[in-house]
PDB file of C-alpha atoms in Angstrom:
ATOM      1  CA  MET A   1      -3.566 -11.850   7.766  1.00  0.00           C
ATOM      2  CA  LYS A   2      -1.207 -11.694  11.024  1.00  0.00           C
ATOM      3  CA  LYS A   3      -1.867  -9.416  13.955  1.00  0.00           C
ATOM      4  CA  VAL A   4       1.293  -8.144  14.634  1.00  0.00           C
ATOM      5  CA  ILE A   5       1.471  -5.282  18.102  1.00  0.00           C
ATOM      6  CA  SER A   6       1.075  -1.236  17.055  1.00  0.00           C
ATOM      7  CA  ALA A   7       5.691  -1.169  18.855  1.00  0.00           C
ATOM      8  CA  GLU A   8       6.050  -3.560  15.620  1.00  0.00           C
ATOM      9  CA  CYS A   9       4.461  -1.503  13.500  1.00  0.00           C
ATOM     10  CA  PHE A  10       7.023   1.407  12.792  1.00  0.00           C
ATOM     11  CA  ASN A  11       8.699  -0.576  10.252  1.00  0.00           C
ATOM     12  CA  CYS A  12       5.959   0.083   8.273  1.00  0.00           C
ATOM     13  CA  GLN A  13       6.900  -0.788   4.726  1.00  0.00           C
ATOM     14  CA  LYS A  14       6.961  -4.598   6.013  1.00  0.00           C
ATOM     15  CA  CYS A  15       4.173  -4.188   7.998  1.00  0.00           C
ATOM     16  CA  ILE A  16       1.755  -2.256   6.152  1.00  0.00           C
ATOM     17  CA  ALA A  17      -0.829  -4.747   4.648  1.00  0.00           C
ATOM     18  CA  VAL A  18      -0.768  -6.546   8.014  1.00  0.00           C
ATOM     19  CA  CYS A  19      -1.025  -3.472  10.612  1.00  0.00           C
ATOM     20  CA  PRO A  20      -4.076  -3.124  12.128  1.00  0.00           C
ATOM     21  CA  LYS A  21      -5.871   0.214  11.364  1.00  0.00           C
ATOM     22  CA  GLU A  22      -5.320   1.674  14.470  1.00  0.00           C
ATOM     23  CA  GLY A  23      -1.478   0.478  15.191  1.00  0.00           C
ATOM     24  CA  ALA A  24      -0.970   2.378  11.801  1.00  0.00           C
ATOM     25  CA  LEU A  25      -2.513   5.283  12.725  1.00  0.00           C
ATOM     26  CA  THR A  26      -0.146   5.582  15.887  1.00  0.00           C
ATOM     27  CA  ASN A  27       2.272   5.872  13.462  1.00  0.00           C
ATOM     28  CA  SER A  28       2.086   9.461  11.953  1.00  0.00           C
ATOM     29  CA  PHE A  29       4.455   8.410   9.340  1.00  0.00           C
ATOM     30  CA  ALA A  30       2.540   5.521   8.078  1.00  0.00           C
ATOM     31  CA  GLY A  31      -0.813   7.349   8.497  1.00  0.00           C
ATOM     32  CA  GLY A  32       0.657   9.763   5.276  1.00  0.00           C
ATOM     33  CA  LYS A  33       2.396   6.522   3.567  1.00  0.00           C
ATOM     34  CA  ILE A  34      -0.759   3.830   3.026  1.00  0.00           C
ATOM     35  CA  PRO A  35      -3.295   6.607   0.942  1.00  0.00           C
ATOM     36  CA  LEU A  36       0.662   6.833  -1.039  1.00  0.00           C
ATOM     37  CA  VAL A  37       1.159   3.206  -1.180  1.00  0.00           C
ATOM     38  CA  LEU A  38      -2.107   2.669  -2.712  1.00  0.00           C
ATOM     39  CA  PHE A  39      -1.373   5.487  -5.359  1.00  0.00           C
ATOM     40  CA  VAL A  40       1.325   4.342  -6.570  1.00  0.00           C
ATOM     41  CA  ALA A  41       0.638   0.638  -6.809  1.00  0.00           C
ATOM     42  CA  MET A  42      -2.627   1.930  -9.255  1.00  0.00           C
ATOM     43  CA  ALA A  43      -0.630   4.547 -11.427  1.00  0.00           C
ATOM     44  CA  GLY A  44       1.600   1.553 -11.397  1.00  0.00           C
ATOM     45  CA  MET A  45      -1.027  -1.100 -12.721  1.00  0.00           C
ATOM     46  CA  VAL A  46      -2.231   1.275 -15.213  1.00  0.00           C
ATOM     47  CA  PHE A  47       1.291   2.237 -16.283  1.00  0.00           C
ATOM     48  CA  ILE A  48       2.096  -1.818 -16.718  1.00  0.00           C
ATOM     49  CA  LEU A  49      -1.564  -2.884 -18.555  1.00  0.00           C
ATOM     50  CA  LEU A  50      -2.093   0.354 -20.872  1.00  0.00           C
ATOM     51  CA  PRO A  51       0.414  -1.259 -24.021  1.00  0.00           C
ATOM     52  CA  PHE A  52      -1.567  -4.979 -23.393  1.00  0.00           C
ATOM     53  CA  LEU A  53      -5.145  -2.837 -23.373  1.00  0.00           C
ATOM     54  CA  ILE A  54      -3.579  -1.078 -26.407  1.00  0.00           C
ATOM     55  CA  THR A  55      -2.533  -3.731 -28.412  1.00  0.00           C
ATOM     56  CA  LEU A  56      -6.032  -5.078 -27.486  1.00  0.00           C
ATOM     57  CA  PHE A  57      -8.267  -2.666 -29.313  1.00  0.00           C
ATOM     58  CA  LEU A  58      -5.852  -1.698 -32.326  1.00  0.00           C
TER      59      LEU A  58
END
């Protein structure tokens, strides 16, 4: 995890993971994107793992 200055945080798709929180919060676009990215990632994991779980239990 490298630290980045908030000026670099405007390229959010590349640096959401490494952004310090205050840098991400100053950019309103990033503030709305982070929960959405987490939700999409969790939903994706569920859909990927669901077939494996179904085959395991059947």
